Tab-separated table of N, CA, C and O in Angstrom:
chain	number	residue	atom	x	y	z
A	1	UNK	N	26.688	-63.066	-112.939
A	1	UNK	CA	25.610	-62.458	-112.176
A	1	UNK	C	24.736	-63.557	-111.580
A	1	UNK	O	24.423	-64.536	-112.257
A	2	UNK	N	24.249	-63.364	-110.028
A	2	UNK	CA	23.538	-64.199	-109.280
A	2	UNK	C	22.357	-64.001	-109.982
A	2	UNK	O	22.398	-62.956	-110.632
A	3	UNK	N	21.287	-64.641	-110.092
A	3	UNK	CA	19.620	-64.752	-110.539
A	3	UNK	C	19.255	-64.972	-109.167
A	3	UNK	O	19.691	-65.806	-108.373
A	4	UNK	N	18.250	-63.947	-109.002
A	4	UNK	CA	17.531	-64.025	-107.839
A	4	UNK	C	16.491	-65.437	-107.785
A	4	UNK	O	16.938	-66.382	-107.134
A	5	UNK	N	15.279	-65.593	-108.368
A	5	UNK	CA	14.795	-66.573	-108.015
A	5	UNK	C	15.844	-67.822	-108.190
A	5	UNK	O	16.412	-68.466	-107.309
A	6	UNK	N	15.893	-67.912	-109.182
A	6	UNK	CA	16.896	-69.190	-109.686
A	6	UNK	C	17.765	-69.816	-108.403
A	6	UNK	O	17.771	-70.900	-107.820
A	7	UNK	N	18.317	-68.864	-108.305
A	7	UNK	CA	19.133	-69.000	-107.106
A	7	UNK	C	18.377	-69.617	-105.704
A	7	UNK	O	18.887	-70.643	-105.254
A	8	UNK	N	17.180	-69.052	-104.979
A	8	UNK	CA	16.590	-69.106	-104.423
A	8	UNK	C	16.036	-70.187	-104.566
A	8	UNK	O	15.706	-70.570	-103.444
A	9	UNK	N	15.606	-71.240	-105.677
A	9	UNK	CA	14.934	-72.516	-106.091
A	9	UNK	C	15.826	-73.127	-105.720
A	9	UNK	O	15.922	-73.350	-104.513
A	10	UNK	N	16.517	-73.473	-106.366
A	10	UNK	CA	17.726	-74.194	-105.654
A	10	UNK	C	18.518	-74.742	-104.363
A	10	UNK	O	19.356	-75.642	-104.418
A	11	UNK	N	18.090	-73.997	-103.076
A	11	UNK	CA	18.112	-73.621	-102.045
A	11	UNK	C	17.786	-74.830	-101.322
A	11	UNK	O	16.591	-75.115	-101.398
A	12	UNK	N	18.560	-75.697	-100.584
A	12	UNK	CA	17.655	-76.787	-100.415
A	12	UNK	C	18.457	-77.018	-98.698
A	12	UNK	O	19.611	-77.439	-98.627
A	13	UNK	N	17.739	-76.715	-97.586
A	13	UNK	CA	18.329	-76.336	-96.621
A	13	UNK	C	18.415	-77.989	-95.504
A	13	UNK	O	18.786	-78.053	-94.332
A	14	UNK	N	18.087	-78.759	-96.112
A	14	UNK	CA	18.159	-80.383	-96.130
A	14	UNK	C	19.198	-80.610	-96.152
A	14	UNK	O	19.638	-81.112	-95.118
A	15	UNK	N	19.823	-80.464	-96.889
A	15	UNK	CA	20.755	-81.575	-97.674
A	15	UNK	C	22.060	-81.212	-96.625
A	15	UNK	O	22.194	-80.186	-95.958
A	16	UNK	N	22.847	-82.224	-96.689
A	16	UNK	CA	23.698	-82.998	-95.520
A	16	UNK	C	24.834	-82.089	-96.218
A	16	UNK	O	25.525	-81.784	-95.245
A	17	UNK	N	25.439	-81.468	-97.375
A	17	UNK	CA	26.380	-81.200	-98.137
A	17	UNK	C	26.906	-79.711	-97.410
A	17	UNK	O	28.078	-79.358	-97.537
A	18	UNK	N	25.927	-78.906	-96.655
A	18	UNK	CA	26.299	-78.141	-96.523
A	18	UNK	C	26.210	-77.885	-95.301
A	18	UNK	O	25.254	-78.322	-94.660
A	19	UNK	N	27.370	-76.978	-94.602
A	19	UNK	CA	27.567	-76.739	-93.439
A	19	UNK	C	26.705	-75.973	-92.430
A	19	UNK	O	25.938	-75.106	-92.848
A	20	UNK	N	26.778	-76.208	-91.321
A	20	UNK	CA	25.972	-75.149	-90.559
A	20	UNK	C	25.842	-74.103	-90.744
A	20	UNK	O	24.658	-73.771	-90.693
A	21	UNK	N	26.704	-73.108	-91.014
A	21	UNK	CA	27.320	-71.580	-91.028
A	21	UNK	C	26.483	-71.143	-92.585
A	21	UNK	O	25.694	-70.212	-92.743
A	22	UNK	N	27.026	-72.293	-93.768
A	22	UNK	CA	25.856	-71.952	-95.054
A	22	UNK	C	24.634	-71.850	-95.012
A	22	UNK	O	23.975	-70.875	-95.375
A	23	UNK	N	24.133	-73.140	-94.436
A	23	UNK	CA	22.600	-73.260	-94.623
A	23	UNK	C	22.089	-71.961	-93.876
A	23	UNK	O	21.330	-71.217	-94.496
A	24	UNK	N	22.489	-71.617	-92.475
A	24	UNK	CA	22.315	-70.270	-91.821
A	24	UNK	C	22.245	-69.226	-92.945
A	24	UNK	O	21.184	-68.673	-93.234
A	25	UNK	N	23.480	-68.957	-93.610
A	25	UNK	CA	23.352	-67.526	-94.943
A	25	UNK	C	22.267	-68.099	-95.807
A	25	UNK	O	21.434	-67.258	-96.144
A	26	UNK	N	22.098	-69.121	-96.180
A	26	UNK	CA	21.034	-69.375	-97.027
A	26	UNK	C	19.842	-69.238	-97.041
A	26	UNK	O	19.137	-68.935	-98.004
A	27	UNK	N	19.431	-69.527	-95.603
A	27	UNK	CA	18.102	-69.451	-94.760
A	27	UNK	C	17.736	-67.857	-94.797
A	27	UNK	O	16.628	-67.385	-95.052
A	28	UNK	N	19.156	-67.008	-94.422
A	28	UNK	CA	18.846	-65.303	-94.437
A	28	UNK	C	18.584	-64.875	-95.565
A	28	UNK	O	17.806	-63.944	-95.774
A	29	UNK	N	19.242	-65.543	-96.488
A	29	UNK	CA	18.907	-64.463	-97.967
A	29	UNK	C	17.677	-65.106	-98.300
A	29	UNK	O	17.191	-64.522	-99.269
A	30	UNK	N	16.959	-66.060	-97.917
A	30	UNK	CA	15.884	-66.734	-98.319
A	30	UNK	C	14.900	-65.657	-97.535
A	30	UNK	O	14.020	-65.088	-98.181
A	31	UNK	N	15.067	-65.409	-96.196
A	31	UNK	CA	14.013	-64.934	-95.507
A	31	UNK	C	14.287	-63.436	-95.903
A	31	UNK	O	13.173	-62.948	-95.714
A	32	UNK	N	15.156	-62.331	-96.370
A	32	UNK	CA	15.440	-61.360	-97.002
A	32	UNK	C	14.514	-61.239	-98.236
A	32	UNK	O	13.627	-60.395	-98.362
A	33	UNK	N	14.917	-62.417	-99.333
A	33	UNK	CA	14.206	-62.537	-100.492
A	33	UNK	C	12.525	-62.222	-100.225
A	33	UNK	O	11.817	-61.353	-100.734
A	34	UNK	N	12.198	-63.250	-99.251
A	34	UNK	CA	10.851	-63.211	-99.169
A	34	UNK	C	10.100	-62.052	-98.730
A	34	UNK	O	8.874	-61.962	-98.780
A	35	UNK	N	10.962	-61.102	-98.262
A	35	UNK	CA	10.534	-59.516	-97.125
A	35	UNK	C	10.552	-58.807	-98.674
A	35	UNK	O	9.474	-58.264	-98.912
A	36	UNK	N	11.317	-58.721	-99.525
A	36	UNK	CA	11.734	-57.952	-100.526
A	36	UNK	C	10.291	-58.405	-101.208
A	36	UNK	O	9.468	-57.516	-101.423
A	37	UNK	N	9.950	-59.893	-101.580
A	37	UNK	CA	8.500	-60.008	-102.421
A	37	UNK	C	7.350	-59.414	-101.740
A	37	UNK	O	6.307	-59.324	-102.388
A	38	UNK	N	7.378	-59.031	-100.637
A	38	UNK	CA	5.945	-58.515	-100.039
A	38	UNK	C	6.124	-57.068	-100.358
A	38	UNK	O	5.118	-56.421	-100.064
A	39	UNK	N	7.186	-56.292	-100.919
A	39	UNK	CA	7.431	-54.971	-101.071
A	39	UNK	C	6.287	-54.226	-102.236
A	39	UNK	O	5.695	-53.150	-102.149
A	40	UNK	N	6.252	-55.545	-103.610
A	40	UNK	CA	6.452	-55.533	-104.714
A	40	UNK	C	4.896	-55.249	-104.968
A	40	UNK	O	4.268	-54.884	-103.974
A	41	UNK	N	4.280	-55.357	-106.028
A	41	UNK	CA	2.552	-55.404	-106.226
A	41	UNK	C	2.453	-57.079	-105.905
A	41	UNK	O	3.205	-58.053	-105.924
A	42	UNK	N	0.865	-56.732	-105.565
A	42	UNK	CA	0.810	-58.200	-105.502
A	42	UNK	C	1.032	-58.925	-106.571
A	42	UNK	O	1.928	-59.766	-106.496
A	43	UNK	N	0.212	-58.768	-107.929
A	43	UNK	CA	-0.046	-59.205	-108.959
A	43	UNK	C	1.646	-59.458	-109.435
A	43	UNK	O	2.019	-60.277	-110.275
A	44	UNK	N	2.224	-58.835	-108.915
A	44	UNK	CA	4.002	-58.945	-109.478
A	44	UNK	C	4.550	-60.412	-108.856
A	44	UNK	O	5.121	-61.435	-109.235
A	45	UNK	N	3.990	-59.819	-107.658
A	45	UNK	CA	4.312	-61.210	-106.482
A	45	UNK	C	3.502	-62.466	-107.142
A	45	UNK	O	4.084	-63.387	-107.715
A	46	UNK	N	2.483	-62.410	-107.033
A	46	UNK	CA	1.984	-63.799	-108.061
A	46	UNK	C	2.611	-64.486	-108.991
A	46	UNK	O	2.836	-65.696	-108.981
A	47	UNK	N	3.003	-63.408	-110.112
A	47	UNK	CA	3.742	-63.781	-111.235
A	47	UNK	C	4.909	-64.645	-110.879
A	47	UNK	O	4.871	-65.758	-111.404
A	48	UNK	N	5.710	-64.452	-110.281
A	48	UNK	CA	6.886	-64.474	-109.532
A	48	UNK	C	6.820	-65.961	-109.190
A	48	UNK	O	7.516	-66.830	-109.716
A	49	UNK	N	5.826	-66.160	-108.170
A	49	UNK	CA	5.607	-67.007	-107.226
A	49	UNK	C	5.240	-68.510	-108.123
A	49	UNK	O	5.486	-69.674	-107.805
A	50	UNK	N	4.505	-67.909	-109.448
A	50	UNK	CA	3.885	-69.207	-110.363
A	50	UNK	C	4.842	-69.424	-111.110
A	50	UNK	O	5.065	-70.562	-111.523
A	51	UNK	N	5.536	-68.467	-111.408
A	51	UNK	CA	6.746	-68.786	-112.831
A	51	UNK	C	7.902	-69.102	-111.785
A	51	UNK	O	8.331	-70.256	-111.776
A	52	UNK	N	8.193	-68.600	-111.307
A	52	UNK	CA	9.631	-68.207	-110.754
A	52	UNK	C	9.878	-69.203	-109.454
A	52	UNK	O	11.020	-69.490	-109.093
A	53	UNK	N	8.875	-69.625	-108.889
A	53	UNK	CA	9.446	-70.748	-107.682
A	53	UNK	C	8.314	-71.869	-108.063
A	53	UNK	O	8.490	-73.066	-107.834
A	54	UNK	N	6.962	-71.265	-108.758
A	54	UNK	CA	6.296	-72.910	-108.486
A	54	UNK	C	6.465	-73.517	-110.130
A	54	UNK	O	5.853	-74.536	-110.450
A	55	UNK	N	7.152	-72.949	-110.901
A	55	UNK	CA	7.491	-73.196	-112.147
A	55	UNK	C	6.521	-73.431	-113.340
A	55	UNK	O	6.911	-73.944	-114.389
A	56	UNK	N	5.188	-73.017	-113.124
A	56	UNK	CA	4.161	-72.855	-114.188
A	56	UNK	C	4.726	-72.537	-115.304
A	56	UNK	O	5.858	-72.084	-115.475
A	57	UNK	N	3.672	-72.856	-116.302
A	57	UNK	CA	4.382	-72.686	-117.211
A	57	UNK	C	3.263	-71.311	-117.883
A	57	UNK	O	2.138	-71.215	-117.393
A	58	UNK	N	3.731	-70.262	-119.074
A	58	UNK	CA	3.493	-69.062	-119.388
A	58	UNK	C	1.797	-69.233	-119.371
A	58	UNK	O	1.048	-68.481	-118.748
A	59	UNK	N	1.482	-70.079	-119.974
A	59	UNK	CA	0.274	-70.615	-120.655
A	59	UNK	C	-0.812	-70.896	-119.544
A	59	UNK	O	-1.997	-70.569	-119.606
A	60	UNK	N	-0.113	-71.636	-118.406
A	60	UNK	CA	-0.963	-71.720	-117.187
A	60	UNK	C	-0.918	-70.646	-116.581
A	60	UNK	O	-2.002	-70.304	-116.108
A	61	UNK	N	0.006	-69.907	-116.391
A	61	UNK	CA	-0.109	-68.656	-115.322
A	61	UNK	C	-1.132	-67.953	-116.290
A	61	UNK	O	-2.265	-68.041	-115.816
A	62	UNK	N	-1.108	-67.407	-117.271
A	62	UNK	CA	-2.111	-66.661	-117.689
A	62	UNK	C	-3.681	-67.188	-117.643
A	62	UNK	O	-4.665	-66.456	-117.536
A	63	UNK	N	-3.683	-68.320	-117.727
A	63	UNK	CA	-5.309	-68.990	-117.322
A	63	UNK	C	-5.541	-68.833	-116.080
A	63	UNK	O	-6.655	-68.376	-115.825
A	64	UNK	N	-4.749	-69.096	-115.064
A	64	UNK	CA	-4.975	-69.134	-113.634
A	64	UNK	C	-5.132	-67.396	-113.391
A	64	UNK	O	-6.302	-67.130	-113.666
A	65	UNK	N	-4.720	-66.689	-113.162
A	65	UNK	CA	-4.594	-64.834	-113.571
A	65	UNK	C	-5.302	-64.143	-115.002
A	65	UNK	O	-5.110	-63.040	-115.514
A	66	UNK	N	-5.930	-64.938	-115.288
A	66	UNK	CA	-7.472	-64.449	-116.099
A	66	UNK	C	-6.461	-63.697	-117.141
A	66	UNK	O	-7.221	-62.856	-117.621
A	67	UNK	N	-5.040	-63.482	-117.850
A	67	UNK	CA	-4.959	-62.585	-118.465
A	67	UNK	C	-4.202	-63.266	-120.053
A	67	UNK	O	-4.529	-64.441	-120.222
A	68	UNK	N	-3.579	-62.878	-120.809
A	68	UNK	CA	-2.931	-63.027	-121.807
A	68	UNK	C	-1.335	-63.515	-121.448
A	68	UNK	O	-0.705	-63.122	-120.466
A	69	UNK	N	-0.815	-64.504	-122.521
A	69	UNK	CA	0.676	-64.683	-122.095
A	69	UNK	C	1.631	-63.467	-122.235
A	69	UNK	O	2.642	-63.258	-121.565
A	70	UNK	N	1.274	-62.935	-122.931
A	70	UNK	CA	1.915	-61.759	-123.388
A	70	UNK	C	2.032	-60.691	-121.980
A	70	UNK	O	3.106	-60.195	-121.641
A	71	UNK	N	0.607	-60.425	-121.179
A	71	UNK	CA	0.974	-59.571	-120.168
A	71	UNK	C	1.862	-60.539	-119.377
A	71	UNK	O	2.850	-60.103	-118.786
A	72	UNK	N	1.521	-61.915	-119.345
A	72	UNK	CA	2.512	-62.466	-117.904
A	72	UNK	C	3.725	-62.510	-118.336
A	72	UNK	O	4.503	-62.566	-117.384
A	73	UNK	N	4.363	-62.511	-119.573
A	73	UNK	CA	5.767	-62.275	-119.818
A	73	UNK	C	5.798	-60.808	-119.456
A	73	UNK	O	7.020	-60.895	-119.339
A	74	UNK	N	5.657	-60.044	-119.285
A	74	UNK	CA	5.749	-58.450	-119.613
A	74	UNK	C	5.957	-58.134	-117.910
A	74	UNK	O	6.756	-57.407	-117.321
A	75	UNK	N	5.037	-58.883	-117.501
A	75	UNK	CA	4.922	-58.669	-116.094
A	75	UNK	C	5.860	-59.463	-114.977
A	75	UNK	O	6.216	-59.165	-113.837
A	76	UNK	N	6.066	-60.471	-115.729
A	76	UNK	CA	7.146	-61.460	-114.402
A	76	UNK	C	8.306	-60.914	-115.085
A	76	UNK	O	9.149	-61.652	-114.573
A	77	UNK	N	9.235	-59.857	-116.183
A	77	UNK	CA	10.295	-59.329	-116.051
A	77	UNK	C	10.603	-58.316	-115.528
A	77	UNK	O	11.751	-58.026	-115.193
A	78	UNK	N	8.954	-57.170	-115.287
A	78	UNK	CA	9.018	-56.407	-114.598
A	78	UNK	C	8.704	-56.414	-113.367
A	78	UNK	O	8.732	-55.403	-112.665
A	79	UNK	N	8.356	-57.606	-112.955
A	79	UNK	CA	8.682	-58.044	-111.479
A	79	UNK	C	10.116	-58.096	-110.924
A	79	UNK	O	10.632	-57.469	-109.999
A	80	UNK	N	10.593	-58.995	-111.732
A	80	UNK	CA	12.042	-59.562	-111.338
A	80	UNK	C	12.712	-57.731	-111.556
A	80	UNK	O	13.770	-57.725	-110.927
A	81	UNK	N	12.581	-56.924	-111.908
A	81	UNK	CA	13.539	-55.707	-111.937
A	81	UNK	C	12.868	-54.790	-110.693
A	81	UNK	O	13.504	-53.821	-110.279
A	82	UNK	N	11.958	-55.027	-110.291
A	82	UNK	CA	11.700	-54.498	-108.887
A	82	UNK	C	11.922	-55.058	-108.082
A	82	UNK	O	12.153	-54.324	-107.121
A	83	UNK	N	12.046	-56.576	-107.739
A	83	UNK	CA	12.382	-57.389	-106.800
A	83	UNK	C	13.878	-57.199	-106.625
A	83	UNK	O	14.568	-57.440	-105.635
A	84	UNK	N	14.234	-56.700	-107.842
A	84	UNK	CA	16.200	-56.571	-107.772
A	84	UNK	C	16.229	-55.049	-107.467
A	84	UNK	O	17.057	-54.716	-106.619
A	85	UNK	N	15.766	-54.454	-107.798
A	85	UNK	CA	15.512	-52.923	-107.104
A	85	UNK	C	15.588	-52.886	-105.789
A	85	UNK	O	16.436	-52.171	-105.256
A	86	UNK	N	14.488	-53.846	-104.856
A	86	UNK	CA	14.401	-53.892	-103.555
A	86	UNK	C	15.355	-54.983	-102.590
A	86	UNK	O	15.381	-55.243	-101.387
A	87	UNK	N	16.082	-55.444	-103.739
A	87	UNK	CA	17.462	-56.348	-102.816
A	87	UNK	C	18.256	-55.676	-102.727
A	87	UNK	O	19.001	-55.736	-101.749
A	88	UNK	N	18.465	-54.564	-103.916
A	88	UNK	CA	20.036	-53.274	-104.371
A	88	UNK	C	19.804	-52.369	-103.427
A	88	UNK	O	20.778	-51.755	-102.990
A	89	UNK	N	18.235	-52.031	-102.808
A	89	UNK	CA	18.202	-51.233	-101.788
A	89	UNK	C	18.522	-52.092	-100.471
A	89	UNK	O	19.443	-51.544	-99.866
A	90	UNK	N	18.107	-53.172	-99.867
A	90	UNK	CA	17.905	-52.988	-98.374
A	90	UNK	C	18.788	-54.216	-98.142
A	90	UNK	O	18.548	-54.907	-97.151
A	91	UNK	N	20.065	-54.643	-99.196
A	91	UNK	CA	21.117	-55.318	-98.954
A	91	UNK	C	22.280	-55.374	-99.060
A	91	UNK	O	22.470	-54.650	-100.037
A	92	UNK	N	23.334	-55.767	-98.710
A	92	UNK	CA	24.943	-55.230	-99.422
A	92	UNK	C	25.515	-56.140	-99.620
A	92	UNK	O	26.359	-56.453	-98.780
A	93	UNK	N	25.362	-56.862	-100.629
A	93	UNK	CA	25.804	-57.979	-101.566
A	93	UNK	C	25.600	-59.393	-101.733
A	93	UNK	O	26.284	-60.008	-102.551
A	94	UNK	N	24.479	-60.128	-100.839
A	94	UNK	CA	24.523	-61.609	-100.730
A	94	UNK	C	24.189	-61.706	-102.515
A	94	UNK	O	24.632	-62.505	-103.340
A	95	UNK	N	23.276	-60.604	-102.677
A	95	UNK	CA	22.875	-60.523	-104.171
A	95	UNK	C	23.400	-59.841	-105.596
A	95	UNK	O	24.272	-59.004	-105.362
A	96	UNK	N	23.233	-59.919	-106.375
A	96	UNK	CA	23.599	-59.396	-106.971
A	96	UNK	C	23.007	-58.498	-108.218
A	96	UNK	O	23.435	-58.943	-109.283
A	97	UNK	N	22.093	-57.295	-108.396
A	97	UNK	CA	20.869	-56.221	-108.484
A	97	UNK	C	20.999	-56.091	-110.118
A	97	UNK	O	20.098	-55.627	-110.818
A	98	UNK	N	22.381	-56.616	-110.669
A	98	UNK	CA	22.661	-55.727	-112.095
A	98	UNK	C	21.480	-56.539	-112.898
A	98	UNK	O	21.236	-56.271	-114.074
């Protein structure tokens, strides 16, 4: 199974390794990904955005978002299952929703 952010970090549309025709699909599911995070709550989108691409760690996201680690774990998995909700809807397969 693809990991949505994971996948998406990784993404490095630089690098000499990959062909025209890739970096193009890469660039789409990137700009897809990003239409799908504006779907979501914001506060989901935050989570997401600190853990999941700017790589905070549990402890900081909850200081920076005033809340407990406990909600930001609770909340960046139930992010990531709506963010895969809204790729299973408005895509047909670059991703993978399970």
């Amino acid at each position: 199974m693809r990991q949505l952010i994971p996948t998406m970090m990784s993404l490095s549309f630089k690098t000499s390794e990959n062909n025209t025709e890739q970096e193009l699909l890469l660039q789409e599911e990137w700009e897809f990904l990003q239409e799908a995070l504006l779907t979501i709550k914001p506060h989901y989108r935050s989570v997401i955005i600190l853990k999941g691409l700017k790589e905070f760690l549990i402890k900081e996201i909850a200081e920076i978002l005033n809340c407990t680690e406990l909600k930001v774990r609770v909340d960046y998995h139930r992010a990531i299952a709506q963010l895969k909700k809204q790729v299973a809807k408005g895509e047909g397969g670059a991703f993978d929703a399970k």
